[in-house]
Amino acid sequence: MKVTKFTYDKPDNDYGTINFEMAGVLENTSDHDVEFVKTSIIMLNENDVAVGGSENEDDRVFIASKDSGDVDLLSWQSVHKDKFGSGTGADCKALVHMTSYRREFIKVGVLDIPENEGDMSEIKKNISIGGVAEIMGMSVLRMKNSDDGDAEFEMTTSIRNTSDSYIARAQTTLKLMDQRDAQLEDTMDYRELPAKSSMTFTPSFWGLKPGKIKNGTINVTASVFVPIETYTAEATPVPSDD
């Protein structure tokens, strides 16, 4: 990972804050595609004292194996000018830490939408996710309609980390399809999973009229993001062109 841009603006006249921006390029030398990155940055002054910082997660990134791509590192991070001896960003130094992740993805299955209150649909199988995690099926229970006449459900699934490694993100995605197989809604939830731990997800849909979802289905997928490589860099900023 290489920092390709690190700039600072003049102090704001009203608030005295200095805005910083940073971008970089990640070279993916691994045999896996990068589909998620986590970044943390420490901002130091001329005395190597922390004066700011940020953490960021980006699940929109995609860098193919043996390829390189742009990564956003810092966007409009502000530090007050009085934290620097010169009163400018010239005294700043940034320590950058990044971890890249590969995605393990599975299609869990399809659930019929329960028709009546008390009916329940299940995916009755436990499925391995990339050999590092396991999703423990899924249940959807039809509840009493809301006072507004909307359909209510109680949906539950669990993912457990079967490995000795930390999983940065375990994710479930549900797509609600009508009887013509047109998508009506979708929902996604994600959590961190320490080694040998588990997490229960309770996704939900809102404002669904019973007639609209009659004979519909729910498509369920799951993903986990597993570390590939860690990177560190140090950078000093230059004045922006603005």
Short mmCIF file of C-alpha atoms in Angstrom, two decimals:
data_model
loop_
_atom_site.label_atom_id
_atom_site.label_comp_id
_atom_site.label_asym_id
_atom_site.label_seq_id
_atom_site.Cartn_x
_atom_site.Cartn_y
_atom_site.Cartn_z
CA MET A 1 0.00 0.00 0.00
CA LYS A 2 1.38 3.37 -1.06
CA VAL A 3 0.13 6.83 -0.08
CA THR A 4 -0.25 8.80 -3.32
CA LYS A 5 -1.93 11.93 -1.96
CA PHE A 6 -1.78 13.65 1.44
CA THR A 7 -2.70 17.33 1.53
CA TYR A 8 -3.74 19.99 4.03
CA ASP A 9 -5.70 23.22 3.66
CA LYS A 10 -5.17 26.59 5.27
CA PRO A 11 -6.74 26.95 8.73
CA ASP A 12 -10.42 27.82 8.66
CA ASN A 13 -10.93 31.50 9.46
CA ASP A 14 -13.88 30.84 11.77
CA TYR A 15 -12.99 27.62 13.54
CA GLY A 16 -9.21 27.36 13.20
CA THR A 17 -9.37 23.80 11.90
CA ILE A 18 -7.12 22.36 9.20
CA ASN A 19 -8.63 19.85 6.77
CA PHE A 20 -6.54 16.90 5.57
CA GLU A 21 -7.16 14.49 2.68
CA MET A 22 -5.33 11.28 1.84
CA ALA A 23 -5.56 8.65 -0.90
CA GLY A 24 -3.46 5.67 -1.87
CA VAL A 25 -2.93 2.67 -4.11
CA LEU A 26 -3.09 -0.92 -2.92
CA GLU A 27 -1.09 -3.53 -4.81
CA ASN A 28 -2.74 -6.91 -4.32
CA THR A 29 0.02 -9.50 -4.66
CA SER A 30 -2.11 -12.31 -3.20
CA ASP A 31 -4.02 -15.08 -4.95
CA HIS A 32 -7.33 -13.66 -3.70
CA ASP A 33 -9.48 -10.73 -4.79
CA VAL A 34 -9.69 -7.90 -2.26
CA GLU A 35 -13.33 -7.00 -1.53
CA PHE A 36 -13.05 -5.25 1.83
CA VAL A 37 -10.46 -3.07 3.55
CA LYS A 38 -10.18 -1.62 7.05
CA THR A 39 -8.00 1.42 7.61
CA SER A 40 -6.86 3.27 10.72
CA ILE A 41 -4.81 6.47 10.74
CA ILE A 42 -3.03 8.28 13.56
CA MET A 43 -2.29 11.98 13.10
CA LEU A 44 0.81 13.22 14.95
CA ASN A 45 2.26 16.68 15.53
CA GLU A 46 5.94 17.66 15.48
CA ASN A 47 6.41 16.06 18.92
CA ASP A 48 4.97 12.70 17.76
CA VAL A 49 1.92 13.33 19.94
CA ALA A 50 -1.48 12.15 18.72
CA VAL A 51 -3.69 15.08 17.66
CA GLY A 52 -6.27 13.29 15.52
CA GLY A 53 -7.12 10.09 13.70
CA SER A 54 -9.78 8.04 12.00
CA GLU A 55 -10.98 4.52 11.27
CA ASN A 56 -12.68 3.49 8.06
CA GLU A 57 -14.23 0.40 6.46
CA ASP A 58 -14.78 0.13 2.71
CA ASP A 59 -16.84 -2.74 1.27
CA ARG A 60 -17.13 -1.11 -2.16
CA VAL A 61 -13.52 -1.77 -3.06
CA PHE A 62 -12.58 -4.54 -5.51
CA ILE A 63 -8.98 -5.26 -6.44
CA ALA A 64 -8.39 -8.45 -8.40
CA SER A 65 -5.59 -10.85 -7.59
CA LYS A 66 -2.20 -9.60 -8.84
CA ASP A 67 -3.72 -6.20 -9.64
CA SER A 68 -3.71 -2.78 -8.00
CA GLY A 69 -6.39 -0.20 -7.29
CA ASP A 70 -7.13 3.11 -5.62
CA VAL A 71 -8.18 3.22 -1.97
CA ASP A 72 -9.66 6.10 0.02
CA LEU A 73 -7.67 6.65 3.20
CA LEU A 74 -8.76 9.97 4.67
CA SER A 75 -11.52 12.37 3.70
CA TRP A 76 -11.78 15.78 5.31
CA GLN A 77 -10.15 14.92 8.61
CA SER A 78 -9.96 18.13 10.67
CA VAL A 79 -7.34 19.05 13.29
CA HIS A 80 -7.19 22.39 15.09
CA LYS A 81 -4.22 24.55 14.06
CA ASP A 82 -3.17 25.14 17.68
CA LYS A 83 -2.21 21.47 17.97
CA PHE A 84 0.77 22.19 15.68
CA GLY A 85 3.70 24.40 16.63
CA SER A 86 3.65 26.24 13.30
CA GLY A 87 -0.13 26.55 13.26
CA THR A 88 -0.21 24.75 9.89
CA GLY A 89 -0.52 21.19 8.63
CA ALA A 90 3.15 21.19 7.65
CA ASP A 91 4.01 19.82 11.10
CA CYS A 92 1.71 16.82 10.71
CA LYS A 93 2.75 13.20 10.24
CA ALA A 94 0.36 10.30 9.63
CA LEU A 95 0.77 6.63 10.49
CA VAL A 96 -1.42 4.48 8.25
CA HIS A 97 -2.48 0.90 8.98
CA MET A 98 -4.58 -1.16 6.55
CA THR A 99 -5.83 -4.73 6.35
CA SER A 100 -7.21 -6.26 3.16
CA TYR A 101 -9.83 -9.01 3.16
CA ARG A 102 -11.15 -11.65 0.81
CA ARG A 103 -14.83 -12.54 0.66
CA GLU A 104 -16.24 -16.03 1.14
CA PHE A 105 -19.81 -16.13 -0.23
CA ILE A 106 -22.56 -18.75 -0.22
CA LYS A 107 -26.19 -19.03 -1.30
CA VAL A 108 -27.93 -20.25 1.83
CA GLY A 109 -31.31 -21.03 0.30
CA VAL A 110 -34.85 -19.86 -0.42
CA LEU A 111 -37.66 -19.54 2.13
CA ASP A 112 -41.36 -19.52 1.33
CA ILE A 113 -43.08 -16.60 3.04
CA PRO A 114 -45.34 -18.04 5.78
CA GLU A 115 -48.97 -17.37 4.88
CA ASN A 116 -50.76 -17.32 8.24
CA GLU A 117 -50.02 -16.17 11.77
CA GLY A 118 -48.07 -18.89 13.58
CA ASP A 119 -46.74 -20.49 10.39
CA MET A 120 -42.96 -20.86 10.13
CA SER A 121 -40.58 -21.54 7.25
CA GLU A 122 -37.11 -22.97 7.82
CA ILE A 123 -33.86 -23.60 6.03
CA LYS A 124 -33.02 -26.89 7.73
CA LYS A 125 -29.32 -27.13 7.07
CA ASN A 126 -26.06 -25.82 8.45
CA ILE A 127 -23.69 -24.62 5.75
CA SER A 128 -19.96 -23.98 5.88
CA ILE A 129 -18.80 -20.56 4.69
CA GLY A 130 -15.33 -20.89 3.21
CA GLY A 131 -14.29 -23.43 5.82
CA VAL A 132 -13.97 -20.71 8.49
CA ALA A 133 -17.58 -20.16 9.58
CA GLU A 134 -20.96 -21.87 9.57
CA ILE A 135 -24.49 -20.52 9.19
CA MET A 136 -27.01 -22.39 11.30
CA GLY A 137 -29.99 -22.44 8.96
CA MET A 138 -32.73 -19.82 9.22
CA SER A 139 -36.28 -19.48 10.51
CA VAL A 140 -39.08 -17.07 9.57
CA LEU A 141 -42.16 -16.99 11.82
CA ARG A 142 -45.32 -15.18 10.69
CA MET A 143 -46.56 -12.92 13.48
CA LYS A 144 -49.83 -11.05 13.97
CA ASN A 145 -50.26 -8.20 11.51
CA SER A 146 -49.47 -4.73 12.84
CA ASP A 147 -52.17 -2.22 13.76
CA ASP A 148 -51.58 -0.68 10.32
CA GLY A 149 -52.32 -4.00 8.63
CA ASP A 150 -48.69 -4.68 7.67
CA ALA A 151 -47.31 -8.21 7.69
CA GLU A 152 -44.97 -8.92 10.61
CA PHE A 153 -42.26 -11.58 10.81
CA GLU A 154 -39.69 -12.78 13.29
CA MET A 155 -36.60 -13.85 11.34
CA THR A 156 -33.57 -15.49 12.96
CA THR A 157 -30.26 -16.92 11.82
CA SER A 158 -26.87 -17.43 13.45
CA ILE A 159 -23.31 -17.58 12.17
CA ARG A 160 -20.50 -19.10 14.18
CA ASN A 161 -16.79 -18.66 13.63
CA THR A 162 -15.34 -22.17 13.52
CA SER A 163 -11.77 -20.94 13.02
CA ASP A 164 -9.03 -19.67 15.30
CA SER A 165 -8.94 -16.34 13.44
CA TYR A 166 -10.86 -13.09 13.82
CA ILE A 167 -13.50 -12.47 11.13
CA ALA A 168 -13.82 -8.74 10.44
CA ARG A 169 -17.33 -9.05 9.05
CA ALA A 170 -19.93 -11.81 8.96
CA GLN A 171 -22.84 -10.71 6.80
CA THR A 172 -26.32 -11.92 5.91
CA THR A 173 -28.33 -10.56 2.98
CA LEU A 174 -32.04 -11.21 2.39
CA LYS A 175 -33.99 -10.40 -0.77
CA LEU A 176 -37.77 -10.45 -0.63
CA MET A 177 -39.30 -11.61 -3.93
CA ASP A 178 -42.95 -11.52 -5.00
CA GLN A 179 -44.78 -14.39 -6.73
CA ARG A 180 -43.52 -13.14 -10.11
CA ASP A 181 -39.94 -13.29 -8.78
CA ALA A 182 -39.59 -9.50 -8.79
CA GLN A 183 -37.61 -8.06 -5.90
CA LEU A 184 -39.68 -6.09 -3.40
CA GLU A 185 -37.18 -5.34 -0.63
CA ASP A 186 -33.75 -6.30 0.61
CA THR A 187 -31.97 -6.07 3.93
CA MET A 188 -28.42 -6.67 5.12
CA ASP A 189 -26.83 -7.03 8.54
CA TYR A 190 -23.23 -7.62 9.58
CA ARG A 191 -21.15 -8.10 12.72
CA GLU A 192 -17.60 -8.86 13.79
CA LEU A 193 -16.84 -12.41 14.90
CA PRO A 194 -13.92 -13.16 17.24
CA ALA A 195 -12.35 -16.62 17.00
CA LYS A 196 -14.62 -19.47 18.12
CA SER A 197 -17.55 -17.13 18.71
CA SER A 198 -21.06 -16.81 17.30
CA MET A 199 -23.56 -14.09 16.51
CA THR A 200 -27.34 -14.19 16.03
CA PHE A 201 -28.95 -11.99 13.39
CA THR A 202 -32.58 -10.84 13.46
CA PRO A 203 -33.19 -9.09 10.12
CA SER A 204 -36.51 -7.44 9.35
CA PHE A 205 -38.69 -5.98 6.62
CA TRP A 206 -41.11 -3.11 7.20
CA GLY A 207 -44.34 -1.84 5.70
CA LEU A 208 -45.28 -5.01 3.81
CA LYS A 209 -48.90 -5.45 2.80
CA PRO A 210 -50.03 -9.09 3.01
CA GLY A 211 -51.45 -9.15 -0.51
CA LYS A 212 -48.19 -7.92 -1.99
CA ILE A 213 -46.12 -10.73 -0.50
CA LYS A 214 -48.61 -13.57 -1.02
CA ASN A 215 -46.81 -16.64 -2.44
CA GLY A 216 -43.52 -14.77 -2.22
CA THR A 217 -40.08 -16.01 -1.21
CA ILE A 218 -36.96 -14.82 0.62
CA ASN A 219 -33.56 -15.47 -0.95
CA VAL A 220 -30.81 -15.77 1.67
CA THR A 221 -27.07 -15.37 1.14
CA ALA A 222 -24.17 -15.06 3.58
CA SER A 223 -20.59 -13.83 3.45
CA VAL A 224 -17.57 -13.64 5.71
CA PHE A 225 -14.52 -11.46 5.13
CA VAL A 226 -11.18 -13.07 5.98
CA PRO A 227 -7.84 -11.20 6.31
CA ILE A 228 -5.37 -11.40 3.43
CA GLU A 229 -2.58 -8.95 4.26
CA THR A 230 -1.71 -6.04 6.55
CA TYR A 231 0.08 -2.87 5.45
CA THR A 232 1.68 0.11 7.17
CA ALA A 233 2.86 3.45 5.82
CA GLU A 234 4.05 6.83 7.07
CA ALA A 235 3.31 10.09 5.27
CA THR A 236 3.75 13.85 5.61
CA PRO A 237 1.34 16.24 3.88
CA VAL A 238 1.84 18.98 1.31
CA PRO A 239 -0.33 22.10 0.85
CA SER A 240 -3.44 21.54 -1.25
CA ASP A 241 -3.91 23.35 -4.54
CA ASP A 242 -7.08 25.07 -3.29
#
